[in-house]
mmCIF file of C-alpha atoms in Angstrom:
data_model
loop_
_atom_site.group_PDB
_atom_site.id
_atom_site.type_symbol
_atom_site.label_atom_id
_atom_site.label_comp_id
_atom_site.label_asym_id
_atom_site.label_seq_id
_atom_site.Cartn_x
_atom_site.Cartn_y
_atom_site.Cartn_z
ATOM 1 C CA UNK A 1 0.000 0.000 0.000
ATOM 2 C CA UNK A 2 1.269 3.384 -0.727
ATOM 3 C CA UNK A 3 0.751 5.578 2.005
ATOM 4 C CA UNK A 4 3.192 8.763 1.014
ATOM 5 C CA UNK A 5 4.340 10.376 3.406
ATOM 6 C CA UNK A 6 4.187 9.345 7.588
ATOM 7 C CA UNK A 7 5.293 9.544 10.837
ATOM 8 C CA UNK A 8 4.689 7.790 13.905
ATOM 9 C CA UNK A 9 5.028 9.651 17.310
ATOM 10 C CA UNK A 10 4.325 8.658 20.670
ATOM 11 C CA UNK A 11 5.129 9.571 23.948
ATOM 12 C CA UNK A 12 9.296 8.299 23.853
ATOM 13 C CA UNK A 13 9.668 8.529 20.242
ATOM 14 C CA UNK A 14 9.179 9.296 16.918
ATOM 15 C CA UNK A 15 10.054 8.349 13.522
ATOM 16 C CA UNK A 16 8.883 10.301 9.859
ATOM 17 C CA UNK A 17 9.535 8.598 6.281
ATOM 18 C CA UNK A 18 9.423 10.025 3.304
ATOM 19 C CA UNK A 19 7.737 7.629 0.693
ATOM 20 C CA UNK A 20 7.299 9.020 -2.829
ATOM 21 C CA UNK A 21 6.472 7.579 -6.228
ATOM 22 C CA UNK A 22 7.306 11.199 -7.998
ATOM 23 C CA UNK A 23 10.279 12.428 -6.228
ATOM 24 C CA UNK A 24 13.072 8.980 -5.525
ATOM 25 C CA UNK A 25 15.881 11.405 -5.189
ATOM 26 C CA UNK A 26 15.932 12.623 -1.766
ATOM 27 C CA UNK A 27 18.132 12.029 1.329
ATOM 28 C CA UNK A 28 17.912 13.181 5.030
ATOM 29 C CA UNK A 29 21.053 15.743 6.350
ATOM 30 C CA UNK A 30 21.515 17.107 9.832
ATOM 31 C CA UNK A 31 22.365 20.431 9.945
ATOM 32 C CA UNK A 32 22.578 22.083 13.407
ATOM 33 C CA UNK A 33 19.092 21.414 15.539
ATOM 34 C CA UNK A 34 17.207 20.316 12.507
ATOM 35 C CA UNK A 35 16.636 17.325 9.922
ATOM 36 C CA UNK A 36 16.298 18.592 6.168
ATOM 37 C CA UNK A 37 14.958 16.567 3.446
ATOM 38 C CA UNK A 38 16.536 17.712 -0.149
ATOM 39 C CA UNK A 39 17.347 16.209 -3.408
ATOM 40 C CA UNK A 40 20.182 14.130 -4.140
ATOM 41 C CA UNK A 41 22.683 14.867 -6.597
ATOM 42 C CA UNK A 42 21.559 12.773 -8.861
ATOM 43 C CA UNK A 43 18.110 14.393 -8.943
ATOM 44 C CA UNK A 44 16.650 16.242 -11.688
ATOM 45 C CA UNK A 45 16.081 19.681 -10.857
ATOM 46 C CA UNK A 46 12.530 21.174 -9.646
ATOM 47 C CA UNK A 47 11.117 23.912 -8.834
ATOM 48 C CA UNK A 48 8.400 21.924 -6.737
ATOM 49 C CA UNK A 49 8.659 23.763 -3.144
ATOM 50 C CA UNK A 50 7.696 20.272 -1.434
ATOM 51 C CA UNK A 51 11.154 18.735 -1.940
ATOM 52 C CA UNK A 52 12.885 20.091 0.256
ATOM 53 C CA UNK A 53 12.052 21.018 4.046
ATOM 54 C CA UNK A 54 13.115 20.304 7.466
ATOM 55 C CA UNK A 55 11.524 17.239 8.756
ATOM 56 C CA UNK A 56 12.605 17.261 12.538
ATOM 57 C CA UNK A 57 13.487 20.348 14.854
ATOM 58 C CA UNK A 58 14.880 20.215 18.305
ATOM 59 C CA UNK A 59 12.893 21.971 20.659
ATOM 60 C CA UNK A 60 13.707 22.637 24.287
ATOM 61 C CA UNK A 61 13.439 19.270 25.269
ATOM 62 C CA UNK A 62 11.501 17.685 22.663
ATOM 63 C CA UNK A 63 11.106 17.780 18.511
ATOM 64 C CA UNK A 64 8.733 18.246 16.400
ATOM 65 C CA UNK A 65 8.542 15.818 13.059
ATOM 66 C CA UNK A 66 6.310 17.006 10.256
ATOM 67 C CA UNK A 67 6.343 16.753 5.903
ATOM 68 C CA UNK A 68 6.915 20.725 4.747
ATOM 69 C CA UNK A 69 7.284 23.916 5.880
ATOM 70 C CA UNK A 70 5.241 23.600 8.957
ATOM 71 C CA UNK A 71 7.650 22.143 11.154
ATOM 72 C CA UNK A 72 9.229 25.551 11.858
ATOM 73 C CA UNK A 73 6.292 27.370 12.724
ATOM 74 C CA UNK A 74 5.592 24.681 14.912
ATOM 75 C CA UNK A 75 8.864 24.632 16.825
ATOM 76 C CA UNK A 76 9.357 28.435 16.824
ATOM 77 C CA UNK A 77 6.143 28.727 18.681
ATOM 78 C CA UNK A 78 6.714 25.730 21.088
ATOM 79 C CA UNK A 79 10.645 27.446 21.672
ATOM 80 C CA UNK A 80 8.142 30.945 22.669
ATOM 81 C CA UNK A 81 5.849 28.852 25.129
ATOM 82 C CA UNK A 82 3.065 27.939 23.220
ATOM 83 C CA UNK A 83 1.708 24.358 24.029
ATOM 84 C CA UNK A 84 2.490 21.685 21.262
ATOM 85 C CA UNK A 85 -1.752 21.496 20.695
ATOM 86 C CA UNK A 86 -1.803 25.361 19.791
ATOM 87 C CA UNK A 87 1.524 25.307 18.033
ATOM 88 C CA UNK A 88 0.327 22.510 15.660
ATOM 89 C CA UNK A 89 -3.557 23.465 15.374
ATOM 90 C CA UNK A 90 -2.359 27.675 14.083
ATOM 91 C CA UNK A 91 0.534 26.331 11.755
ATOM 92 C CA UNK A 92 -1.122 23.496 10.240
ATOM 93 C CA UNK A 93 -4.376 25.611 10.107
ATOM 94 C CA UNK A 94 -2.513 28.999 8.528
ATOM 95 C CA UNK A 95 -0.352 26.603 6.381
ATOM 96 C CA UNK A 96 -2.976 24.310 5.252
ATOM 97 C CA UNK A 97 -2.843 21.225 3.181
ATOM 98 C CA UNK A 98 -0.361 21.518 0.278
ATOM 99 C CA UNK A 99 -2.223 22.902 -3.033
ATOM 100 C CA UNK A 100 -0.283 20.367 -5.198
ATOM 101 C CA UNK A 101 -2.493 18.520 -8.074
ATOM 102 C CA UNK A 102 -3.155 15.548 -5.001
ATOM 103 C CA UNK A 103 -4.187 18.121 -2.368
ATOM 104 C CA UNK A 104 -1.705 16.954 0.516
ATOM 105 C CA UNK A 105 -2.224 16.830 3.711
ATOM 106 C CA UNK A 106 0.626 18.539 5.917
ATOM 107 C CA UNK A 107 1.267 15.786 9.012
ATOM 108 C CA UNK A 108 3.095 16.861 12.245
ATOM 109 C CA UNK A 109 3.968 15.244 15.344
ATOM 110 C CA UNK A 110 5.715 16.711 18.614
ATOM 111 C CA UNK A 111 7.113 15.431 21.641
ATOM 112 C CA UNK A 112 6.854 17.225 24.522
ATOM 113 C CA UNK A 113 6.941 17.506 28.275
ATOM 114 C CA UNK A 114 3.332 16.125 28.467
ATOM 115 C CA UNK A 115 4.126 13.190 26.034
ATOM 116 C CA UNK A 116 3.502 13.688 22.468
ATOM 117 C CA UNK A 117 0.433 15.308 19.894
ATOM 118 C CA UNK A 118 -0.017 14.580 16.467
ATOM 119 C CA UNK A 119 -2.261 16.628 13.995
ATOM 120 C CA UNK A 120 -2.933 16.341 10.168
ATOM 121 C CA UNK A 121 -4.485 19.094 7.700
ATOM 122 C CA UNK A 122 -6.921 17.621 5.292
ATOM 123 C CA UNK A 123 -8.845 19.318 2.515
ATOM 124 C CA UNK A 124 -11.990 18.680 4.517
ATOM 125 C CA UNK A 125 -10.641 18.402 8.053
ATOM 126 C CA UNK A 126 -8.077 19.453 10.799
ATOM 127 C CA UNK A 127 -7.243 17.156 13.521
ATOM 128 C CA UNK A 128 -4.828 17.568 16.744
ATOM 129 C CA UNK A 129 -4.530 15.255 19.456
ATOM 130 C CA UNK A 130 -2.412 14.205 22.147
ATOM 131 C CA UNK A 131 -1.620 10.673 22.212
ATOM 132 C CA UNK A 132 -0.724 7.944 24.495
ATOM 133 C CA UNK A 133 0.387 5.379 22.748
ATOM 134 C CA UNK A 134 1.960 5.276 19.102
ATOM 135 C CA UNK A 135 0.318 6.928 16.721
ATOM 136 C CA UNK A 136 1.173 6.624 12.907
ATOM 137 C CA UNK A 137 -0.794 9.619 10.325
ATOM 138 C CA UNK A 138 -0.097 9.517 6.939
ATOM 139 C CA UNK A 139 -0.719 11.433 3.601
ATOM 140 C CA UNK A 140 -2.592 9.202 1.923
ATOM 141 C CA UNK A 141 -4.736 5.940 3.040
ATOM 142 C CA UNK A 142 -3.844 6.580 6.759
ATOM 143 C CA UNK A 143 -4.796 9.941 7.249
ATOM 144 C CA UNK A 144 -6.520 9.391 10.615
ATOM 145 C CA UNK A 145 -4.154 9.015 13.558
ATOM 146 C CA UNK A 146 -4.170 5.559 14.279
ATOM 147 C CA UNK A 147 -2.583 3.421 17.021
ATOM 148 C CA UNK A 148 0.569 1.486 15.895
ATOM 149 C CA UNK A 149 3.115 -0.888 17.471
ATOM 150 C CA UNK A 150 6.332 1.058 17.451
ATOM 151 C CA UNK A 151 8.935 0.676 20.615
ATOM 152 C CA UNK A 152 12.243 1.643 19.133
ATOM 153 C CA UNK A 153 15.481 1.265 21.619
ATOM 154 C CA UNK A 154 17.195 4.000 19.845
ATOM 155 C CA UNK A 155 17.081 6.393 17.309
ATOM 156 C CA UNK A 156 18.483 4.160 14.970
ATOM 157 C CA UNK A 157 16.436 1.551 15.617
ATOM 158 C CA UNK A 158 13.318 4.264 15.170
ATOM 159 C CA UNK A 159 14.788 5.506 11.571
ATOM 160 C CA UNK A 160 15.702 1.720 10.239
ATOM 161 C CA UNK A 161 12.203 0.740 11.607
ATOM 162 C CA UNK A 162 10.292 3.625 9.594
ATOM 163 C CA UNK A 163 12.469 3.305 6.482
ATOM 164 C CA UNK A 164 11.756 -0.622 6.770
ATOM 165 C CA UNK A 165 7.965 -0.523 7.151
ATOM 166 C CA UNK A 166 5.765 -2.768 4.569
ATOM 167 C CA UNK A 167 4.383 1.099 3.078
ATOM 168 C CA UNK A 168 5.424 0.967 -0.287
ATOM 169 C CA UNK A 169 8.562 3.441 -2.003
ATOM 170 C CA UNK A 170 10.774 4.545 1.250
ATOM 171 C CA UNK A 171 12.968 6.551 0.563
ATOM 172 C CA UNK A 172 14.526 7.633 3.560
ATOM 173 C CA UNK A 173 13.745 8.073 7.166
ATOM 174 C CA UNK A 174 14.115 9.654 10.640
ATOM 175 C CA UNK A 175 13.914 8.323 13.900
ATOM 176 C CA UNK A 176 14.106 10.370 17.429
ATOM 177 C CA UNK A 177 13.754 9.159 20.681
ATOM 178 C CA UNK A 178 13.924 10.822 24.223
ATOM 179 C CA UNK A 179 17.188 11.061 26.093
ATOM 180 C CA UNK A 180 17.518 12.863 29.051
ATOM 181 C CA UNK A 181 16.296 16.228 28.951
ATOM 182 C CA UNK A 182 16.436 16.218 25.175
ATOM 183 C CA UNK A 183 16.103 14.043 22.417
ATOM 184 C CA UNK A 184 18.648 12.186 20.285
ATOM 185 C CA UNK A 185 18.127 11.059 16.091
ATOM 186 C CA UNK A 186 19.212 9.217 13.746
ATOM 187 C CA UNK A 187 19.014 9.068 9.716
ATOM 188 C CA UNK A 188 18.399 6.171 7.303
ATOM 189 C CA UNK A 189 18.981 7.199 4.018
ATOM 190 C CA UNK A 190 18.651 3.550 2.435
ATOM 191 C CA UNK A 191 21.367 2.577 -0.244
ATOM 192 C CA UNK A 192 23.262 5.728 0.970
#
């Protein structure tokens, strides 16, 4: 099944994939407190503006995972002392689903002090909630937070675990679990 894109969060962890059918070329970098998906080199050039984005930001003592541009809104507002619910529910509702030709929906996910909230932006609906178990959302198909078995060890284990799911076309992943008073991640980039 082809799901797009998804992440999983829940209240230790996390994990987002990037699954595409249009767009193979992409890889995950780390650059400073933030994940960035981009194209590859060997990627044809495009001027589609959902290519590239940061897919994780460190925040405080959390992240927040997410598929576009709405991941910084989200952690600048959680870095200012919003709650994750409000910081998700104004981005994802001022951002709204992408206006490609498949009409999107933007996914996020933080963890927080409290745990971890997830929230999608439909065409016909937005939904936020704070969840107590794992919770996978999705682009397409699973685009309805819905309970999933996820316990990753690590980081790693959360990344290889996303990137290795039965969803069809991975790509690559990110994984992120709680450490501390922070979080720690990890990148599977496939046949890197």
């Amino acid at each position: 099944m082809y799901v797009g894109r998804f992440l999983i969060v829940g209240p230790d962890c996390g994990a987002y994939r990037v699954s595409s059918r249009s767009f193979p070329n992409r890889r995950i970098a780390e650059r400073d407190d933030r994940l960035t998906v981009g194209p590859t080199e060997e990627a044809e050039e495009t001027d589609n503006p959902y290519v590239s984005y940061n897919c994780v930001r460190s925040t405080g003592n959390g992240a927040v995972l997410g598929n576009g541009s709405h991941v910084d809104p989200v952690a600048e507002k959680i870095d200012v002392g919003y709650p994750a619910r409000d910081a998700l529910a104004s981005s994802l509702l001022a951002l709204d689903y992408e206006k490609d030709d498949y009409d999107t929906p933007r996914i996020a996910g933080v963890l927080d002090e409290g745990g971890a909230v997830v929230g999608i932006v439909r065409k016909d609906a937005l939904l936020v909630e704070r969840v107590t178990e794992p919770t996978l959302v999705a682009t397409y198909e699973k685009d309805s937070p819905e309970e999933i078995d996820f316990a990753p060890e690590s980081a790693a284990e959360a990344a290889e675990t996303a990137y290795d799911h039965e969803f069809e076309h991975a790509v690559c992943a990110a994984g992120v679990v709680r450490e501390g008073d922070g979080v720690s991640w990890a990148i599977e980039n496939g046949q890197d």
